[in-house]
Coordinates of C-alpha atoms in Angstrom, one line a residue:
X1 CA 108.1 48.7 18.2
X2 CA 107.6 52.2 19.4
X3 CA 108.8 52.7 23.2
X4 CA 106.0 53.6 25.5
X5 CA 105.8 56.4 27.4
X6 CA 107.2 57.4 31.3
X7 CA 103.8 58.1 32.1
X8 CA 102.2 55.0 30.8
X9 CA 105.3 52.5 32.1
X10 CA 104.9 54.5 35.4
X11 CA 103.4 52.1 38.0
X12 CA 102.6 53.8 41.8
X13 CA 103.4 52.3 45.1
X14 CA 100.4 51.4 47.5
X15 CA 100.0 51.6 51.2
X16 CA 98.6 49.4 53.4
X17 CA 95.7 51.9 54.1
X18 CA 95.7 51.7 49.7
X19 CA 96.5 55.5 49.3
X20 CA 99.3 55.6 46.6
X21 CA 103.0 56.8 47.5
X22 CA 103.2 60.1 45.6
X23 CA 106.4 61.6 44.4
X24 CA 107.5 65.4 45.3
X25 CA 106.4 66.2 41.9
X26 CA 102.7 64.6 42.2
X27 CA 102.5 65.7 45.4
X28 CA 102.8 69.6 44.5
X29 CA 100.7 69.5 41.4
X30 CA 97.8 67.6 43.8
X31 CA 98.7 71.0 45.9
X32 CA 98.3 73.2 43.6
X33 CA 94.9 71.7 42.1
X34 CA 93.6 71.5 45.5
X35 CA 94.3 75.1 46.3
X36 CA 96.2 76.6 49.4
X37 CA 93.9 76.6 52.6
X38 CA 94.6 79.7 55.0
X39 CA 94.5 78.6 58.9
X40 CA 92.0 80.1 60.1
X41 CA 92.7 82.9 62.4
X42 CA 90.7 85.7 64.8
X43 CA 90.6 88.6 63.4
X44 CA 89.1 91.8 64.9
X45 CA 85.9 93.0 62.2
X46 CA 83.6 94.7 65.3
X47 CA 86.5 96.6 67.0
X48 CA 86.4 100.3 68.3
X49 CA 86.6 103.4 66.4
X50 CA 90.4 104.2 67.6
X51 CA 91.8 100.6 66.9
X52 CA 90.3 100.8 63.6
X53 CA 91.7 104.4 62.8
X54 CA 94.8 103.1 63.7
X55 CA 94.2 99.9 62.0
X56 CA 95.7 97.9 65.1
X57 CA 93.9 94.7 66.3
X58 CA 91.2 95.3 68.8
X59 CA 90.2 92.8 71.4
X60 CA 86.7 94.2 71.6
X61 CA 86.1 94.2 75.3
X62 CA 83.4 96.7 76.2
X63 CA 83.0 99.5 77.5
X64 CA 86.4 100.2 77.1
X65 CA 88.9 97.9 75.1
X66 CA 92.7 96.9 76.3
X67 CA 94.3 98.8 74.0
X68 CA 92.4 102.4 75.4
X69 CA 92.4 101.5 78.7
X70 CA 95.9 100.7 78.7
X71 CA 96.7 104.0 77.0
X72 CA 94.0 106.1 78.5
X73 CA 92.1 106.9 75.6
X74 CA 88.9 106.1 76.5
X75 CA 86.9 109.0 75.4
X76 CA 87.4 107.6 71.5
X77 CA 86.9 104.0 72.6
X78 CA 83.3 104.1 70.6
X79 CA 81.6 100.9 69.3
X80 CA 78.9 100.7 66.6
X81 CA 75.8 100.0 67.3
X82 CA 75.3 97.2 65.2
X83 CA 77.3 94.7 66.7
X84 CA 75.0 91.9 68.2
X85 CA 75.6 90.6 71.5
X86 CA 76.3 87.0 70.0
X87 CA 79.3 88.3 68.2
X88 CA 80.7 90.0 71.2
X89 CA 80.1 87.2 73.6
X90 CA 81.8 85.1 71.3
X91 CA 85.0 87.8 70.8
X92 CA 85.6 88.4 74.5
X93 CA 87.2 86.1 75.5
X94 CA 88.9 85.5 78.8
X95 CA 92.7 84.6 79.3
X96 CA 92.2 83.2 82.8
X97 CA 91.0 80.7 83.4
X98 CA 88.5 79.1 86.7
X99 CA 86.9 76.1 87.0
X100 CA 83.2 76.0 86.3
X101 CA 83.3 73.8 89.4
X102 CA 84.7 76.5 91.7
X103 CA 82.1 78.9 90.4
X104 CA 79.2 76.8 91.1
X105 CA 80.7 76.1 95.0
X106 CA 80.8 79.6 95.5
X107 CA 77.5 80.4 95.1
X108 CA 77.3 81.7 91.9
X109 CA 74.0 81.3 91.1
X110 CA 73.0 81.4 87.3
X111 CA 71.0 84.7 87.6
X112 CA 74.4 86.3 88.7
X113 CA 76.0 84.9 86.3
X114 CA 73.4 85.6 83.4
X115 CA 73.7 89.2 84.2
X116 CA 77.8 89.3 84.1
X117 CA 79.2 85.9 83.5
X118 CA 82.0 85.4 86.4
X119 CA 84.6 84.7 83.5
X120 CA 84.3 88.3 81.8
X121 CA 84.7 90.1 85.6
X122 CA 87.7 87.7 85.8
X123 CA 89.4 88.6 82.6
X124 CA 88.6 92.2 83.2
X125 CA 90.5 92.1 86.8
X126 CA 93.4 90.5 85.6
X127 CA 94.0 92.9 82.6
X128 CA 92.6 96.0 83.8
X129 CA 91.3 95.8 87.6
X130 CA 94.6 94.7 88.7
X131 CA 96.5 97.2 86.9
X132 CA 94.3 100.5 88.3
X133 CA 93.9 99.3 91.7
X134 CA 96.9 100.8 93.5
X135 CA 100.0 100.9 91.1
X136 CA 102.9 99.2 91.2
X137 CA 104.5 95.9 88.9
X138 CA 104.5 94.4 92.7
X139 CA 101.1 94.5 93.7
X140 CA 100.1 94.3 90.3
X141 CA 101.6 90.8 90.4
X142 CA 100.3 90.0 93.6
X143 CA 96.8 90.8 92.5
X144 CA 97.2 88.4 89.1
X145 CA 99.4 85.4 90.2
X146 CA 98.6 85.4 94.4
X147 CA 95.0 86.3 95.1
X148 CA 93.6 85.0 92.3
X149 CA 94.9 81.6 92.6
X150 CA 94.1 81.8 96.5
X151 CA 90.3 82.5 95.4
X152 CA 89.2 79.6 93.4
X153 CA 89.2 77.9 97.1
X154 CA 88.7 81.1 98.9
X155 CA 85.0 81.9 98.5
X156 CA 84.4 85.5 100.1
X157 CA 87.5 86.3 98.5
X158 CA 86.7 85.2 94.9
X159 CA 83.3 87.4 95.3
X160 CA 85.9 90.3 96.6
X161 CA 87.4 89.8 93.3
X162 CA 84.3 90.1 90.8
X163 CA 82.7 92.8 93.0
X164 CA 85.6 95.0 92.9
X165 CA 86.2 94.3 88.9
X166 CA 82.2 95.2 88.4
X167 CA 82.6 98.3 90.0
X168 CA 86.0 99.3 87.9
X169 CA 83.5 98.7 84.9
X170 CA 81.2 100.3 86.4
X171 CA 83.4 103.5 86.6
X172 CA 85.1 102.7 83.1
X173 CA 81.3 102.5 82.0
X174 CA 80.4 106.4 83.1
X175 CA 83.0 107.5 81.2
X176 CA 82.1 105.6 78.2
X177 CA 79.0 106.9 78.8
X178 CA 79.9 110.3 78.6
X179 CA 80.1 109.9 74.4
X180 CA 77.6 107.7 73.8
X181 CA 74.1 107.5 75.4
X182 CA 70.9 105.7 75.1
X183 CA 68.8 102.3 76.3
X184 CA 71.4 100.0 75.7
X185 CA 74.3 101.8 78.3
X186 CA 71.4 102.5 80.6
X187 CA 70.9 98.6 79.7
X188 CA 74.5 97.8 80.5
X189 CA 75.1 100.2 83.6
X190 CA 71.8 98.3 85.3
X191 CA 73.6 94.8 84.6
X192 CA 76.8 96.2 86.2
X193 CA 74.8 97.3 89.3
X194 CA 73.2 94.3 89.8
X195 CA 76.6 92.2 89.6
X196 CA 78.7 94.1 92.0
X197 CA 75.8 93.9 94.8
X198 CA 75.3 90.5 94.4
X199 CA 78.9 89.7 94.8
X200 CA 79.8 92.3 97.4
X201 CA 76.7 91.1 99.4
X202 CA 78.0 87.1 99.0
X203 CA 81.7 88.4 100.3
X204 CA 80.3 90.4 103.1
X205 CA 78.2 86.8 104.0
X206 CA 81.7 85.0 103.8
X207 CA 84.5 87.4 104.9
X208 CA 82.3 87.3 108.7
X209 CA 82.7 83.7 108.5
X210 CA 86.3 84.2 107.7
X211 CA 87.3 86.0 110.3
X212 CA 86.0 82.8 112.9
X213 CA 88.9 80.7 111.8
X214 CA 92.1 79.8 113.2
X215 CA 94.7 82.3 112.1
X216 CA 97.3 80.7 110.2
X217 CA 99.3 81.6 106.5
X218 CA 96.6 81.0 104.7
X219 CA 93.9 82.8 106.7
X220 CA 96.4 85.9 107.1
X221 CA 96.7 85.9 103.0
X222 CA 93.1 85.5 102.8
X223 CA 92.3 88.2 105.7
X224 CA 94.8 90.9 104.2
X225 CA 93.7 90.5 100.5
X226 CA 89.8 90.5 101.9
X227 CA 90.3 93.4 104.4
X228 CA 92.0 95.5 101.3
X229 CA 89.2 95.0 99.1
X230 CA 86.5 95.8 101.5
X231 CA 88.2 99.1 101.6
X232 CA 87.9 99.4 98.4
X233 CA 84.4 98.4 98.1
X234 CA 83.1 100.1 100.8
X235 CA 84.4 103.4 99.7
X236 CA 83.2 102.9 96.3
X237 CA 80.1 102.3 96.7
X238 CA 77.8 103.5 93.4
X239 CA 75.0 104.0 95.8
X240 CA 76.6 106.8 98.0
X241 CA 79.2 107.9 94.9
X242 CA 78.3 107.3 91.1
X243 CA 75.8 109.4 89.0
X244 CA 75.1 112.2 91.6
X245 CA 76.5 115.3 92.6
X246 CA 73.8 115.3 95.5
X247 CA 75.8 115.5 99.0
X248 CA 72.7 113.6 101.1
X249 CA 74.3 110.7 100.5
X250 CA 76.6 112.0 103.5
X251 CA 76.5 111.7 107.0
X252 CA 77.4 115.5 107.7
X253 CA 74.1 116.4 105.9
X254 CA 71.8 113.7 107.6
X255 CA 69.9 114.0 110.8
X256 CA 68.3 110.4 111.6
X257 CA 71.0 108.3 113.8
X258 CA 69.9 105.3 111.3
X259 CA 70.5 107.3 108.8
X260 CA 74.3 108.8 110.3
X261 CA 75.1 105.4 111.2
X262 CA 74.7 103.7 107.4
X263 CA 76.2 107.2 105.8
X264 CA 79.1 106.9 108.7
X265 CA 79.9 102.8 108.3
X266 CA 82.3 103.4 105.5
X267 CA 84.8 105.7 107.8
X268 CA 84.5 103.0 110.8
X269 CA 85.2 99.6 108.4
X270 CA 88.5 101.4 107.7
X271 CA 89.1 102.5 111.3
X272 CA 89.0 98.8 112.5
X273 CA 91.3 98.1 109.8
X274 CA 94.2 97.3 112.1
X275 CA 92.0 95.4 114.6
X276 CA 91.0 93.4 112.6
X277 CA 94.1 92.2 111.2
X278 CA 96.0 91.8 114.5
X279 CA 95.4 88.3 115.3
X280 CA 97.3 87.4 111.9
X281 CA 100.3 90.0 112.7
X282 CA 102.8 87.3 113.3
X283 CA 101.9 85.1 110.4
X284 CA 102.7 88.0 108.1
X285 CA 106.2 87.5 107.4
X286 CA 105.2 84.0 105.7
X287 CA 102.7 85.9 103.5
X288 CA 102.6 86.8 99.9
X289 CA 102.0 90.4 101.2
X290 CA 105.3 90.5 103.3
X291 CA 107.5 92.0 100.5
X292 CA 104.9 94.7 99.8
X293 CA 105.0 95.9 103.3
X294 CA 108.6 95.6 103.6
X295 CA 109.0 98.1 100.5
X296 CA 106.4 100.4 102.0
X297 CA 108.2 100.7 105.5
X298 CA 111.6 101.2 103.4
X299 CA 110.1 103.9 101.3
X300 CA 108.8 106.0 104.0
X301 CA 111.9 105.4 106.3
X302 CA 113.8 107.1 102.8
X303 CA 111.4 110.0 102.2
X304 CA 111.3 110.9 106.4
X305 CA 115.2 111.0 105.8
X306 CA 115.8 112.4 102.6
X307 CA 112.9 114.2 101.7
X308 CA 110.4 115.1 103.8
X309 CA 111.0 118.5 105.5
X310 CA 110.8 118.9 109.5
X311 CA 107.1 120.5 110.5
X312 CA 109.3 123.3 112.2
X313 CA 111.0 124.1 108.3
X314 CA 107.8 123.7 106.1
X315 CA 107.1 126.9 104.5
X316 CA 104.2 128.4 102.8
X317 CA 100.4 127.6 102.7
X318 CA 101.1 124.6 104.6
X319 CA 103.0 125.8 107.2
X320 CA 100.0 127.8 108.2
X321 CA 97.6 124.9 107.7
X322 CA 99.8 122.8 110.4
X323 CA 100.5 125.8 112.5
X324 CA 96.7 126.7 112.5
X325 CA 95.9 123.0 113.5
X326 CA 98.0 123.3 116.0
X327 CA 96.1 126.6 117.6
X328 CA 92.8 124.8 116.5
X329 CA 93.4 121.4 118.4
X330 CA 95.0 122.8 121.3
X331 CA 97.9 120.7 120.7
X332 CA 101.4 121.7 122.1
X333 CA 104.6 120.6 121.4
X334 CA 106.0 118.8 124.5
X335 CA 107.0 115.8 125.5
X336 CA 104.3 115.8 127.8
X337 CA 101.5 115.8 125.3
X338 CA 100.0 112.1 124.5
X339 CA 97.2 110.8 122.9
X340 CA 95.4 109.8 126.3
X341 CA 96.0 113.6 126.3
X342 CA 94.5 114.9 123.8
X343 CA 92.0 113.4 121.2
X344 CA 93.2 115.2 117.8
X345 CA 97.6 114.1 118.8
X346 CA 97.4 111.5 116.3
X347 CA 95.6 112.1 113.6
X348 CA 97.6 115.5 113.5
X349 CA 100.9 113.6 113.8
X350 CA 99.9 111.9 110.6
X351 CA 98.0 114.7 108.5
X352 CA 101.6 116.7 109.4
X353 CA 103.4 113.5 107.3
X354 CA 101.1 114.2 104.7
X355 CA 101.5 117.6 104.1
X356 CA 105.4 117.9 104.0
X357 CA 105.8 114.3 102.0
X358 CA 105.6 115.7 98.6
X359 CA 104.0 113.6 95.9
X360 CA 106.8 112.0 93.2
X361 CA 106.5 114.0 90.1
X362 CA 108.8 111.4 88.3
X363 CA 107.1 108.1 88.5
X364 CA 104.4 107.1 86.6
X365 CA 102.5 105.6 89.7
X366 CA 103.4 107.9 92.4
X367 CA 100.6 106.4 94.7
X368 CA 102.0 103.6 94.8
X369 CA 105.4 104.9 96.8
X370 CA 103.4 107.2 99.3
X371 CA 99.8 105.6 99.6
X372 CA 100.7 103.7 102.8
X373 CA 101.6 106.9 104.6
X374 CA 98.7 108.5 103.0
X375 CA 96.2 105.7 104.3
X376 CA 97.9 105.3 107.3
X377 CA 95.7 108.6 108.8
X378 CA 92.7 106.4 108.2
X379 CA 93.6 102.8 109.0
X380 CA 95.2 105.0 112.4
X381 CA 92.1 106.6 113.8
X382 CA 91.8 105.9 117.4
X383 CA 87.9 105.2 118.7
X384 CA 87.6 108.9 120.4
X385 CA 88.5 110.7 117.1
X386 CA 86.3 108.2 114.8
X387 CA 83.2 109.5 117.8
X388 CA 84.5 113.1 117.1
X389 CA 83.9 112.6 113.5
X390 CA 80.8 111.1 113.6
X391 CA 79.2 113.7 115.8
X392 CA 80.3 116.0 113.4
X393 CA 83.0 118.1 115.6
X394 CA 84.2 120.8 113.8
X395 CA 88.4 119.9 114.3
X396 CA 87.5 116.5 113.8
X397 CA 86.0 117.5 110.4
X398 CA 88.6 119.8 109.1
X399 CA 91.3 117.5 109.5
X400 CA 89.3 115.0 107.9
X401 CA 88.2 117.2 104.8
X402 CA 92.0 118.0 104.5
X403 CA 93.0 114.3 104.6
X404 CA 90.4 113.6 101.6
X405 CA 91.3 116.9 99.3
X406 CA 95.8 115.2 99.8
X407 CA 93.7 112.0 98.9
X408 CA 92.4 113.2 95.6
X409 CA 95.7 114.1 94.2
X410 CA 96.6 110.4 94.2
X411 CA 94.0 110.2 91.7
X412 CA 92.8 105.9 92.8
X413 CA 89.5 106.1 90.0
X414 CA 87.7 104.0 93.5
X415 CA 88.6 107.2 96.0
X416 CA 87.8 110.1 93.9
X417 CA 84.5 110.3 93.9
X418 CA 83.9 109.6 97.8
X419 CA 86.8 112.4 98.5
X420 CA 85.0 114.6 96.5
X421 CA 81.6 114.3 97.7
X422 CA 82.4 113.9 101.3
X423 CA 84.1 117.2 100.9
X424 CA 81.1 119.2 99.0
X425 CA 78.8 117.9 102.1
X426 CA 81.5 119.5 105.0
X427 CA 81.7 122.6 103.0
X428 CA 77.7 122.8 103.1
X429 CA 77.5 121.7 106.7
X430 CA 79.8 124.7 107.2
X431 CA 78.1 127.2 105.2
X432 CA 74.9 126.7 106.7
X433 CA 76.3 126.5 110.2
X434 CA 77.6 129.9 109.3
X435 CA 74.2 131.3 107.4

């Protein structure tokens, strides 16, 4: 009697659930008759021109993706036009995270949020936004791991935060726009518009409220973090700065007091600056902004002692600026002179710090070392100068103009184009003075 085969004799196991126990061997042939199934994976198919030249992942976030904006190629970052806008919504997605809940409390209506959806403007401040604002790995993390947080329950701040990352698309758009033209950007610039009005409008609403309550820690985190971003918002305005080289958007070149007044507001929100913030002055050293301002005090202290130069050894062209100033605003150097003294003391004191503080040539984010002395002029204006400047007094002016031209070189993408247009408008209320 012939013996019968292994496979024949071979009996399988059974599990309660009645699936067979398989052997190493059965179970790789069952493998390799079923096939290998890949994981599936994101992978980018719609990206930008550059990523795909350089055949690097792209996360497809438009106007500009991360990997351009992070390396400032944004005049290549160029999409094809046959991406459709249920692809993209689906790619771009955001890395943080709010709760719809939060949204909806802070007025978020779903208009807003059909134009730009609040989770996009997030994900573009925390990647982007909070990275251009004013440099430094310390703000930077301040701006991504302290206000954030702080504005899922702070309201006028969390509309702070989506107005000011509308308008850095906003600017990121014009450039984009510069390649590639057409109904869709005039499409997409229209939806950024509308966003960062409705928010900026829903944090001006809330940040008056704001300012009613009891100052404590939280209300000094809040009201420092809000008063920066007005600032911010205020000066970058698209109405009075984007798309237009026109200088009536001044209040040099306007003549109705309505008219001055609405052209003018920007200077005074940052004139009140400190005034505002004084009732939370002694919470500050609990705040998540204390170590900022300690670095800021200990960096000018440094460049007063090692390297800014005395007004009285400052050579060259601005030598003759501060000595011309000087003449202009009948400022004399004795102990004698004070502010009660004369209008123009302080602001010349501090435009004198500007002009013999040279800019850092060696770090990558030189504003980020000198902009508190550089904003310090503004935030330092006492009420008789800001009247000066309003009524258009010729000193008043040309310390201002100089001010904004030391300003530029800091090169803040949300200053430039205000410097540079309140400028243009002096230099025409000059010429025609002179015509």
């Amino acid at each position: 009697m012939l013996p019968s085969s292994s496979s024949s004799s071979h009996q399988h196991r059974f599990r309660l659930n009645g699936k067979p126990v398989l052997s190493q061997r059965e179970k790789l042939i069952q493998k390799i008759e079923a096939g290998v199934q890949r994981k599936a994976h994101f992978k980018s198919r719609n990206g930008c021109a550059a990523c795909k030249q350089k055949r690097v992942k792209c996360d497809e976030v438009k106007p500009i993706c991360g990997k351009c904006a992070a390396k400032g190629t944004t005049a290549a970052c160029q999409y094809s036009n046959n991406n459709n806008d249920s692809e993209q919504s689906q790619q771009t997605l955001p890395i943080y995270q709010i709760q719809p809940k939060s949204l909806t409390l802070a007025g978020i209506n779903q208009l807003a949020n059909t134009i730009i959806p609040a989770e996009l403007l997030l994900h573009h401040f925390y990647t982007h936004t909070s990275n251009r604002l004013m440099g430094g790995e310390k703000r930077q993390s301040i701006y991504r791991y302290h206000m954030l947080p702080l504005s899922i329950s702070q309201h006028s701040l969390l509309h702070a935060i989506l107005a000011v990352s509308a308008r850095d698309l906003l600017c990121l758009h014009r450039h984009h726009q510069d390649c590639q033209h057409g109904y869709q950007q005039i499409k997409e610039r229209q939806k950024l518009v509308l966003s960062f009005y409705h928010h900026y409008h829903r944090f001006a609403t809330l940040y008056k409220d704001d300012l009613l309550r009891p100052p404590s820690t939280e209300t000094a985190n809040l009201a420092h973090s809000n008063a920066f971003l007005m600032n911010v918002l205020v000066v970058a305005d698209p109405a009075s700065t984007s798309y237009s080289s026109s200088t009536s958007n001044s209040w040099v070149t306007r003549k109705a007091k309505d008219n001055i007044d609405a052209a003018f507001s920007w200077i005074k929100v940052q004139a009140i600056h400190q005034t505002i913030l004084e009732p939370y002055w002694k919470f500050v050293p609990s705040t998540f902004w204390y170590s900022v301002f300690v670095d800021d005090h200990h960096q000018q202290k440094d460049d007063q002692e090692q390297q800014e130069p005395s007004v009285n050894t400052t050579t060259g062209i601005r030598k003759i600026i501060i000595d011309h100033l000087a003449i202009i605003c009948a400022i004399e150097q004795t102990s004698t002179t004070t502010p009660e003294r004369n209008v123009y003391l302080s602001a010349y004191k501090n435009l004198c710090s500007i002009l013999t503080t040279p800019i850092p040539r060696t770090s990558r984010t030189p504003s980020a070392q000198i902009f508190g002395s550089y904003i310090k002029f503004m935030i330092e204006l006492n009420a008789h100068f800001v009247n000066l400047l309003r009524s258009k007094d010729e000193p008043a002016l040309l310390m201002f103009s100089i001010w904004l031209n030391r300003m530029r070189r800091l090169d803040l993408w949300w200053m430039n184009e205000r410097a540079g247009s309140e400028c243009a408008a002096i230099w025409e209320f000059w010429r025609a003075g002179i015509t």
